[in-house]
Amino acid sequence: MVNKIIDGKKISGEIFKGIKVTIEDRINKGFRRPSLSVIYVGNDKGSLAYIKMIKKKSENVGLECNIHKFDKDITEDQLLEEINSINNNPLIDGILLQLPLPKKFNTNLIVSHISPNKDVDGVHFSNAGKLYLGEENVIPCTPKGIIRLLEEYAVNIEGKKVVVLGRSNILGKPISLLMLNRNATVEVCHSRTKNLKESTINADIVISCVGKPELIKEDMIKEGCIVIDAGISNINGKIVGDVKFEEVLKKSSLITPVPGGVGPMTIAMLLENVMEGYLKYGIKTT
Ligand code: NAP
């Protein structure tokens, strides 16, 4: 069996290049730059580092990125006001609300205030509902990145047995729906699943979205399985996924590394979603 390591860094790099070319072309034709607003409440170091990375990648391709950072003491009304003001600003194409919000906030209420046309992570009910109905309007960034990786490696999803580990609204659920929409047979596992191995061992594709290092071991997958690892954990400063990589690599036919697999695709898909909004709804001239 030839093992193949999926190169998310390379594929995301090509996507960034394409976005840069599109933006340069628009600017040369006298249009304004696309613009993303990132809203963040709190002070978590990991989230702040991620947001800084979004800003850097945005600027590298010529996309404007503004960070709206708030102390956790901000009230729900103030946060809604901020969202309304960005919604009403025709020069801003995308809003990313960094989740999770501190516990005191009603996340569903806040998310429902983001204009569906500017909802670049597909979290608004309208976009989530469309995904449920198989219409796929704005797709959440990480699940979209996983689909793109599988497409790039010419994986035929139809008819495959796919096991997804995790059922969060931003990752596990949407990737399960995306697989179902592509005619896979999908099983979703979570923290209450009794025997994980019983499910994963028969899967053609395992997609892990948990955040528990070394959860998936060699004896849990069948020979030739495709393994997508979206998990990210920081173990003594080292970033690791959910999969015991070196072991599972030997048995899988395709596998994503961590880092360098799914991770780089997320920001690429975020900027792609901003661009889709910009090209569709944005004011086209300066
Ligand atoms: P989350 O909201 O904490 O969800 C984790 C999911 O894993 C839950 O559904 C949970 O089940 C399930 N789970 C926990 N223990 C399990 C076990 N032993 N077996 C099977 N399922 C188990 O996390 P998330 O936001 O979806 O993120 C998941 C992971 O992906 C994290 O490591 C996160 O850092 C990473 N992530 C990566 C990217 C990227 O760009 N690559 C983007 C987003 C997130 P219950 O529902 O029963 O609690």
mmCIF file of C-alpha atoms and ligand atoms in Angstrom:
data_model
loop_
_atom_site.group_PDB
_atom_site.id
_atom_site.type_symbol
_atom_site.label_atom_id
_atom_site.label_comp_id
_atom_site.label_asym_id
_atom_site.label_seq_id
_atom_site.Cartn_x
_atom_site.Cartn_y
_atom_site.Cartn_z
ATOM 1 C CA MET A 1 0.000 0.000 0.000
ATOM 2 C CA VAL A 2 1.371 3.402 -0.995
ATOM 3 C CA ASN A 3 0.948 5.831 1.848
ATOM 4 C CA LYS A 4 0.159 9.379 0.981
ATOM 5 C CA ILE A 5 0.368 12.352 3.289
ATOM 6 C CA ILE A 6 -2.104 15.086 2.348
ATOM 7 C CA ASP A 7 -0.293 18.399 1.954
ATOM 8 C CA GLY A 8 -2.691 21.025 3.279
ATOM 9 C CA LYS A 9 0.036 23.628 3.394
ATOM 10 C CA LYS A 10 0.690 23.346 -0.338
ATOM 11 C CA ILE A 11 -2.990 23.307 -1.309
ATOM 12 C CA SER A 12 -3.819 26.259 0.937
ATOM 13 C CA GLY A 13 -0.819 28.121 -0.524
ATOM 14 C CA GLU A 14 -2.291 27.721 -4.002
ATOM 15 C CA ILE A 15 -5.658 29.001 -2.787
ATOM 16 C CA PHE A 16 -4.022 32.080 -1.216
ATOM 17 C CA LYS A 17 -2.186 32.745 -4.492
ATOM 18 C CA GLY A 18 -5.473 32.573 -6.427
ATOM 19 C CA ILE A 19 -7.165 34.976 -4.015
ATOM 20 C CA LYS A 20 -4.245 37.412 -4.303
ATOM 21 C CA VAL A 21 -4.486 37.386 -8.095
ATOM 22 C CA THR A 22 -8.260 38.007 -7.992
ATOM 23 C CA ILE A 23 -7.833 40.924 -5.580
ATOM 24 C CA GLU A 24 -5.015 42.483 -7.638
ATOM 25 C CA ASP A 25 -7.198 42.193 -10.716
ATOM 26 C CA ARG A 26 -10.115 43.935 -8.958
ATOM 27 C CA ILE A 27 -7.882 46.706 -7.629
ATOM 28 C CA ASN A 28 -6.393 47.264 -11.102
ATOM 29 C CA LYS A 29 -9.938 47.666 -12.396
ATOM 30 C CA GLY A 30 -10.692 50.347 -9.775
ATOM 31 C CA PHE A 31 -12.661 48.272 -7.292
ATOM 32 C CA ARG A 32 -12.156 48.514 -3.541
ATOM 33 C CA ARG A 33 -10.390 45.858 -1.455
ATOM 34 C CA PRO A 34 -12.415 43.075 0.185
ATOM 35 C CA SER A 35 -12.655 43.479 3.935
ATOM 36 C CA LEU A 36 -13.083 41.089 6.864
ATOM 37 C CA SER A 37 -13.996 42.007 10.443
ATOM 38 C CA VAL A 38 -13.026 39.591 13.193
ATOM 39 C CA ILE A 39 -14.908 39.969 16.464
ATOM 40 C CA TYR A 40 -13.279 38.528 19.541
ATOM 41 C CA VAL A 41 -14.344 38.675 23.175
ATOM 42 C CA GLY A 42 -11.851 37.680 25.856
ATOM 43 C CA ASN A 43 -8.140 37.231 26.233
ATOM 44 C CA ASP A 44 -7.264 33.641 25.369
ATOM 45 C CA LYS A 45 -3.694 33.451 24.061
ATOM 46 C CA GLY A 46 -4.441 30.662 21.579
ATOM 47 C CA SER A 47 -7.391 32.521 20.056
ATOM 48 C CA LEU A 48 -5.423 35.763 19.856
ATOM 49 C CA ALA A 49 -2.551 33.998 18.079
ATOM 50 C CA TYR A 50 -5.046 32.488 15.619
ATOM 51 C CA ILE A 51 -6.624 35.895 14.941
ATOM 52 C CA LYS A 52 -3.192 37.442 14.376
ATOM 53 C CA MET A 53 -2.512 34.691 11.861
ATOM 54 C CA ILE A 54 -5.804 35.489 10.064
ATOM 55 C CA LYS A 55 -4.768 39.151 9.856
ATOM 56 C CA LYS A 56 -1.314 38.259 8.520
ATOM 57 C CA LYS A 57 -2.660 35.865 5.873
ATOM 58 C CA SER A 58 -5.320 38.407 4.877
ATOM 59 C CA GLU A 59 -2.791 41.178 4.436
ATOM 60 C CA ASN A 60 -0.479 38.869 2.463
ATOM 61 C CA VAL A 61 -3.175 38.500 -0.186
ATOM 62 C CA GLY A 62 -4.263 42.157 -0.074
ATOM 63 C CA LEU A 63 -7.470 41.621 1.886
ATOM 64 C CA GLU A 64 -8.262 44.131 4.610
ATOM 65 C CA CYS A 65 -8.731 42.595 8.062
ATOM 66 C CA ASN A 66 -9.907 44.521 11.117
ATOM 67 C CA ILE A 67 -9.904 42.977 14.562
ATOM 68 C CA HIS A 68 -12.615 44.119 16.966
ATOM 69 C CA LYS A 69 -11.391 42.893 20.349
ATOM 70 C CA PHE A 70 -13.540 43.285 23.446
ATOM 71 C CA ASP A 71 -13.038 42.695 27.113
ATOM 72 C CA LYS A 72 -15.199 39.896 28.559
ATOM 73 C CA ASP A 73 -17.117 42.579 30.502
ATOM 74 C CA ILE A 74 -18.793 43.832 27.317
ATOM 75 C CA THR A 75 -22.575 43.384 27.521
ATOM 76 C CA GLU A 76 -24.658 41.362 25.095
ATOM 77 C CA ASP A 77 -26.374 44.574 23.917
ATOM 78 C CA GLN A 78 -23.028 46.260 23.213
ATOM 79 C CA LEU A 79 -21.852 43.237 21.258
ATOM 80 C CA LEU A 80 -25.088 43.173 19.238
ATOM 81 C CA GLU A 81 -24.712 46.879 18.534
ATOM 82 C CA GLU A 82 -21.185 46.265 17.223
ATOM 83 C CA ILE A 83 -22.430 43.464 14.973
ATOM 84 C CA ASN A 84 -25.281 45.651 13.673
ATOM 85 C CA SER A 85 -22.863 48.432 12.838
ATOM 86 C CA ILE A 86 -20.618 46.057 10.835
ATOM 87 C CA ASN A 87 -23.695 44.498 9.186
ATOM 88 C CA ASN A 88 -24.701 47.959 8.010
ATOM 89 C CA ASN A 89 -21.264 48.942 6.736
ATOM 90 C CA PRO A 90 -21.285 48.312 2.966
ATOM 91 C CA LEU A 91 -17.471 48.367 2.886
ATOM 92 C CA ILE A 92 -17.195 45.206 5.006
ATOM 93 C CA ASP A 93 -17.787 41.859 3.310
ATOM 94 C CA GLY A 94 -17.326 39.316 6.065
ATOM 95 C CA ILE A 95 -17.785 38.937 9.820
ATOM 96 C CA LEU A 96 -16.015 36.222 11.759
ATOM 97 C CA LEU A 97 -17.195 35.887 15.333
ATOM 98 C CA GLN A 98 -14.471 33.965 17.125
ATOM 99 C CA LEU A 99 -16.127 31.139 19.108
ATOM 100 C CA PRO A 100 -16.592 30.049 21.798
ATOM 101 C CA LEU A 101 -17.882 33.217 23.436
ATOM 102 C CA PRO A 102 -17.587 33.543 27.218
ATOM 103 C CA LYS A 103 -20.339 31.522 28.937
ATOM 104 C CA LYS A 104 -22.522 34.525 29.917
ATOM 105 C CA PHE A 105 -23.409 35.148 26.248
ATOM 106 C CA ASN A 106 -26.286 33.519 24.406
ATOM 107 C CA THR A 107 -24.220 32.335 21.437
ATOM 108 C CA ASN A 108 -27.220 31.427 19.273
ATOM 109 C CA LEU A 109 -28.720 34.883 19.779
ATOM 110 C CA ILE A 110 -25.458 36.664 18.934
ATOM 111 C CA VAL A 111 -24.801 34.490 15.890
ATOM 112 C CA SER A 112 -28.332 35.096 14.595
ATOM 113 C CA HIS A 113 -27.557 38.837 14.441
ATOM 114 C CA ILE A 114 -24.741 38.412 11.924
ATOM 115 C CA SER A 115 -26.035 39.174 8.457
ATOM 116 C CA PRO A 116 -26.259 35.802 6.633
ATOM 117 C CA ASN A 117 -24.585 37.506 3.649
ATOM 118 C CA LYS A 118 -21.562 38.425 5.798
ATOM 119 C CA ASP A 119 -21.482 35.188 7.827
ATOM 120 C CA VAL A 120 -18.151 33.822 6.579
ATOM 121 C CA ASP A 121 -18.119 30.782 8.891
ATOM 122 C CA GLY A 122 -21.601 29.559 7.982
ATOM 123 C CA VAL A 123 -22.822 29.770 11.586
ATOM 124 C CA HIS A 124 -26.034 31.754 11.001
ATOM 125 C CA PHE A 125 -29.237 29.649 11.170
ATOM 126 C CA SER A 126 -29.985 30.466 7.560
ATOM 127 C CA ASN A 127 -26.651 29.136 6.285
ATOM 128 C CA ALA A 128 -26.664 26.167 8.683
ATOM 129 C CA GLY A 129 -30.251 25.440 7.580
ATOM 130 C CA LYS A 130 -29.309 25.540 3.927
ATOM 131 C CA LEU A 131 -26.523 23.035 4.575
ATOM 132 C CA TYR A 132 -29.089 20.816 6.326
ATOM 133 C CA LEU A 133 -31.348 21.078 3.284
ATOM 134 C CA GLY A 134 -28.465 20.212 0.969
ATOM 135 C CA GLU A 135 -28.227 23.705 -0.561
ATOM 136 C CA GLU A 136 -24.745 24.521 0.774
ATOM 137 C CA ASN A 137 -24.567 28.315 0.696
ATOM 138 C CA VAL A 138 -21.786 29.473 3.063
ATOM 139 C CA ILE A 139 -19.990 26.388 4.353
ATOM 140 C CA PRO A 140 -18.131 26.536 7.698
ATOM 141 C CA CYS A 141 -14.412 26.978 7.019
ATOM 142 C CA THR A 142 -12.828 23.856 8.517
ATOM 143 C CA PRO A 143 -15.396 21.391 7.079
ATOM 144 C CA LYS A 144 -15.107 23.163 3.727
ATOM 145 C CA GLY A 145 -11.332 22.755 3.946
ATOM 146 C CA ILE A 146 -11.704 19.024 4.559
ATOM 147 C CA ILE A 147 -13.945 18.630 1.507
ATOM 148 C CA ARG A 148 -11.439 20.611 -0.591
ATOM 149 C CA LEU A 149 -8.561 18.364 0.523
ATOM 150 C CA LEU A 150 -10.529 15.239 -0.411
ATOM 151 C CA GLU A 151 -11.397 16.768 -3.795
ATOM 152 C CA GLU A 152 -7.756 17.712 -4.436
ATOM 153 C CA TYR A 153 -6.752 14.098 -3.827
ATOM 154 C CA ALA A 154 -9.590 12.862 -6.059
ATOM 155 C CA VAL A 155 -11.320 10.927 -3.284
ATOM 156 C CA ASN A 156 -14.733 9.693 -4.371
ATOM 157 C CA ILE A 157 -16.995 10.161 -1.359
ATOM 158 C CA GLU A 158 -20.168 8.643 -2.839
ATOM 159 C CA GLY A 159 -21.035 5.274 -1.315
ATOM 160 C CA LYS A 160 -18.175 5.395 1.179
ATOM 161 C CA LYS A 161 -18.658 4.529 4.839
ATOM 162 C CA VAL A 162 -17.596 7.660 6.711
ATOM 163 C CA VAL A 163 -17.180 7.814 10.479
ATOM 164 C CA VAL A 164 -17.029 11.296 11.993
ATOM 165 C CA LEU A 165 -15.784 11.702 15.557
ATOM 166 C CA GLY A 166 -17.246 14.838 17.166
ATOM 167 C CA ARG A 167 -20.558 16.637 16.724
ATOM 168 C CA SER A 168 -19.851 20.328 17.321
ATOM 169 C CA ASN A 169 -21.814 22.932 15.368
ATOM 170 C CA ILE A 170 -18.680 24.288 13.686
ATOM 171 C CA LEU A 171 -17.029 21.005 12.774
ATOM 172 C CA GLY A 172 -18.482 17.574 13.497
ATOM 173 C CA LYS A 173 -22.084 18.286 12.463
ATOM 174 C CA PRO A 174 -21.371 20.269 9.277
ATOM 175 C CA ILE A 175 -18.747 17.816 7.996
ATOM 176 C CA SER A 176 -21.234 14.964 8.642
ATOM 177 C CA LEU A 177 -23.886 16.795 6.597
ATOM 178 C CA LEU A 178 -21.413 17.604 3.822
ATOM 179 C CA MET A 179 -20.531 13.908 3.608
ATOM 180 C CA LEU A 180 -24.205 12.912 3.622
ATOM 181 C CA ASN A 181 -24.920 15.468 0.877
ATOM 182 C CA ARG A 182 -22.202 13.739 -1.169
ATOM 183 C CA ASN A 183 -23.918 10.370 -0.736
ATOM 184 C CA ALA A 184 -21.646 8.849 1.855
ATOM 185 C CA THR A 185 -23.059 6.583 4.553
ATOM 186 C CA VAL A 186 -22.283 8.546 7.677
ATOM 187 C CA GLU A 187 -21.932 7.537 11.305
ATOM 188 C CA VAL A 188 -21.335 10.244 13.924
ATOM 189 C CA CYS A 189 -19.561 9.330 17.169
ATOM 190 C CA HIS A 190 -19.167 11.508 20.273
ATOM 191 C CA SER A 191 -18.148 11.381 23.916
ATOM 192 C CA ARG A 192 -21.016 9.007 24.800
ATOM 193 C CA THR A 193 -20.287 6.533 22.015
ATOM 194 C CA LYS A 194 -19.721 3.190 23.747
ATOM 195 C CA ASN A 195 -17.111 1.510 21.577
ATOM 196 C CA LEU A 196 -15.340 3.802 19.131
ATOM 197 C CA LYS A 197 -13.274 1.063 17.533
ATOM 198 C CA GLU A 198 -16.412 -0.900 16.622
ATOM 199 C CA SER A 199 -17.359 2.058 14.401
ATOM 200 C CA THR A 200 -13.988 3.202 13.065
ATOM 201 C CA ILE A 201 -12.691 -0.256 12.127
ATOM 202 C CA ASN A 202 -15.183 -0.589 9.241
ATOM 203 C CA ALA A 203 -14.834 2.972 7.939
ATOM 204 C CA ASP A 204 -13.479 3.858 4.500
ATOM 205 C CA ILE A 205 -12.943 7.418 5.754
ATOM 206 C CA VAL A 206 -12.435 8.486 9.379
ATOM 207 C CA ILE A 207 -12.729 12.204 10.162
ATOM 208 C CA SER A 208 -11.657 13.093 13.665
ATOM 209 C CA CYS A 209 -12.857 16.382 15.170
ATOM 210 C CA VAL A 210 -12.332 15.829 18.885
ATOM 211 C CA GLY A 211 -9.174 17.384 20.338
ATOM 212 C CA LYS A 212 -7.834 14.333 22.201
ATOM 213 C CA PRO A 213 -4.237 13.365 21.348
ATOM 214 C CA GLU A 214 -3.662 9.781 20.182
ATOM 215 C CA LEU A 215 -7.366 8.922 20.331
ATOM 216 C CA ILE A 216 -7.117 7.013 17.047
ATOM 217 C CA LYS A 217 -4.614 4.185 16.995
ATOM 218 C CA GLU A 218 -3.532 1.756 14.298
ATOM 219 C CA ASP A 219 -5.781 -1.083 15.498
ATOM 220 C CA MET A 220 -8.868 1.143 15.156
ATOM 221 C CA ILE A 221 -8.759 1.495 11.372
ATOM 222 C CA LYS A 222 -8.857 -0.919 8.483
ATOM 223 C CA GLU A 223 -6.082 -1.243 5.893
ATOM 224 C CA GLY A 224 -6.378 1.495 3.242
ATOM 225 C CA CYS A 225 -8.574 3.788 5.325
ATOM 226 C CA ILE A 226 -8.463 7.534 4.603
ATOM 227 C CA VAL A 227 -7.816 9.417 7.837
ATOM 228 C CA ILE A 228 -8.581 13.111 8.231
ATOM 229 C CA ASP A 229 -7.407 14.606 11.497
ATOM 230 C CA ALA A 230 -8.914 18.007 12.346
ATOM 231 C CA GLY A 231 -8.011 17.802 16.035
ATOM 232 C CA ILE A 232 -5.547 20.258 17.514
ATOM 233 C CA SER A 233 -3.997 19.884 20.973
ATOM 234 C CA ASN A 234 -1.022 21.605 22.468
ATOM 235 C CA ILE A 235 1.161 19.160 24.354
ATOM 236 C CA ASN A 236 4.071 20.941 26.052
ATOM 237 C CA GLY A 237 4.242 23.475 23.237
ATOM 238 C CA LYS A 238 3.931 20.836 20.484
ATOM 239 C CA ILE A 239 0.849 20.843 18.253
ATOM 240 C CA VAL A 240 -0.633 17.365 17.819
ATOM 241 C CA GLY A 241 -3.834 15.934 16.337
ATOM 242 C CA ASP A 242 -6.231 13.175 17.419
ATOM 243 C CA VAL A 243 -4.386 10.480 15.482
ATOM 244 C CA LYS A 244 -1.317 8.515 16.504
ATOM 245 C CA PHE A 245 0.222 9.587 13.231
ATOM 246 C CA GLU A 246 3.307 7.402 12.698
ATOM 247 C CA GLU A 247 1.344 4.223 13.543
ATOM 248 C CA VAL A 248 -1.797 5.039 11.551
ATOM 249 C CA LEU A 249 0.234 6.266 8.563
ATOM 250 C CA LYS A 250 1.399 2.697 7.887
ATOM 251 C CA LYS A 251 -2.156 1.418 7.446
ATOM 252 C CA SER A 252 -3.917 4.360 5.811
ATOM 253 C CA SER A 253 -4.020 5.137 2.094
ATOM 254 C CA LEU A 254 -4.285 8.891 2.667
ATOM 255 C CA ILE A 255 -3.769 10.825 5.856
ATOM 256 C CA THR A 256 -3.566 14.429 7.018
ATOM 257 C CA PRO A 257 -0.664 15.389 9.283
ATOM 258 C CA VAL A 258 -0.980 17.793 12.215
ATOM 259 C CA PRO A 259 0.244 20.418 11.695
ATOM 260 C CA GLY A 260 0.147 20.899 7.925
ATOM 261 C CA GLY A 261 -3.084 19.077 7.035
ATOM 262 C CA VAL A 262 -6.533 20.457 7.814
ATOM 263 C CA GLY A 263 -5.260 23.455 9.835
ATOM 264 C CA PRO A 264 -3.854 25.582 6.990
ATOM 265 C CA MET A 265 -7.032 25.017 4.972
ATOM 266 C CA THR A 266 -9.248 26.730 7.538
ATOM 267 C CA ILE A 267 -7.893 30.254 6.985
ATOM 268 C CA ALA A 268 -7.723 29.637 3.223
ATOM 269 C CA MET A 269 -11.435 28.745 3.246
ATOM 270 C CA LEU A 270 -12.199 31.726 5.483
ATOM 271 C CA LEU A 271 -10.636 34.112 2.976
ATOM 272 C CA GLU A 272 -12.347 32.266 0.125
ATOM 273 C CA ASN A 273 -15.697 32.772 1.882
ATOM 274 C CA VAL A 274 -14.923 36.486 2.317
ATOM 275 C CA MET A 275 -14.134 36.677 -1.399
ATOM 276 C CA GLU A 276 -17.405 34.930 -2.314
ATOM 277 C CA GLY A 277 -19.316 37.553 -0.311
ATOM 278 C CA TYR A 278 -17.247 40.384 -1.801
ATOM 279 C CA LEU A 279 -17.833 39.255 -5.355
ATOM 280 C CA LYS A 280 -21.546 38.606 -4.756
ATOM 281 C CA TYR A 281 -22.760 41.395 -2.481
ATOM 282 C CA GLY A 282 -19.931 43.887 -2.001
ATOM 283 C CA ILE A 283 -19.967 47.416 -3.359
ATOM 284 C CA LYS A 284 -17.832 46.954 -6.395
ATOM 285 C CA THR A 285 -16.371 50.421 -6.866
ATOM 286 C CA THR A 286 -14.262 52.662 -4.670
HETATM 287 P P1 NAP B 1 -15.735 20.670 20.677
HETATM 288 O O1 NAP B 1 -16.845 21.624 20.478
HETATM 289 O O2 NAP B 1 -15.091 20.545 22.016
HETATM 290 O O3 NAP B 1 -16.256 19.230 20.222
HETATM 291 C C1 NAP B 1 -15.519 18.078 20.459
HETATM 292 C C2 NAP B 1 -16.362 16.905 20.094
HETATM 293 O O4 NAP B 1 -15.628 15.714 20.381
HETATM 294 C C3 NAP B 1 -17.667 16.804 20.900
HETATM 295 O O5 NAP B 1 -18.735 16.530 20.014
HETATM 296 C C4 NAP B 1 -17.428 15.637 21.854
HETATM 297 O O6 NAP B 1 -18.579 14.878 22.156
HETATM 298 C C5 NAP B 1 -16.480 14.788 21.041
HETATM 299 N N1 NAP B 1 -15.692 13.885 21.888
HETATM 300 C C6 NAP B 1 -15.089 14.157 23.050
HETATM 301 N N2 NAP B 1 -14.440 13.063 23.504
HETATM 302 C C7 NAP B 1 -14.653 12.097 22.598
HETATM 303 C C8 NAP B 1 -14.247 10.759 22.497
HETATM 304 N N3 NAP B 1 -13.486 10.165 23.435
HETATM 305 N N4 NAP B 1 -14.639 10.037 21.428
HETATM 306 C C9 NAP B 1 -15.416 10.614 20.445
HETATM 307 N N5 NAP B 1 -15.823 11.893 20.484
HETATM 308 C C10 NAP B 1 -15.441 12.618 21.554
HETATM 309 O O7 NAP B 1 -14.543 20.963 19.679
HETATM 310 P P2 NAP B 1 -14.542 21.530 18.176
HETATM 311 O O8 NAP B 1 -14.641 22.986 18.224
HETATM 312 O O9 NAP B 1 -15.475 20.758 17.335
HETATM 313 O O10 NAP B 1 -13.050 21.151 17.767
HETATM 314 C C11 NAP B 1 -12.630 19.796 17.778
HETATM 315 C C12 NAP B 1 -11.119 19.751 17.568
HETATM 316 O O11 NAP B 1 -10.838 20.334 16.305
HETATM 317 C C13 NAP B 1 -10.311 20.571 18.579
HETATM 318 O O12 NAP B 1 -9.086 19.938 18.785
HETATM 319 C C14 NAP B 1 -10.096 21.896 17.873
HETATM 320 O O13 NAP B 1 -8.937 22.551 18.327
HETATM 321 C C15 NAP B 1 -9.932 21.411 16.465
HETATM 322 N N6 NAP B 1 -10.264 22.427 15.458
HETATM 323 C C16 NAP B 1 -9.399 22.527 14.433
HETATM 324 C C17 NAP B 1 -9.622 23.452 13.449
HETATM 325 C C18 NAP B 1 -8.653 23.531 12.330
HETATM 326 O O14 NAP B 1 -8.546 24.568 11.714
HETATM 327 N N7 NAP B 1 -7.958 22.452 12.035
HETATM 328 C C19 NAP B 1 -10.738 24.282 13.495
HETATM 329 C C20 NAP B 1 -11.650 24.134 14.533
HETATM 330 C C21 NAP B 1 -11.389 23.192 15.527
HETATM 331 P P3 NAP B 1 -19.849 15.499 22.964
HETATM 332 O O15 NAP B 1 -20.610 16.270 21.943
HETATM 333 O O16 NAP B 1 -20.563 14.315 23.458
HETATM 334 O O17 NAP B 1 -19.273 16.364 24.045
#
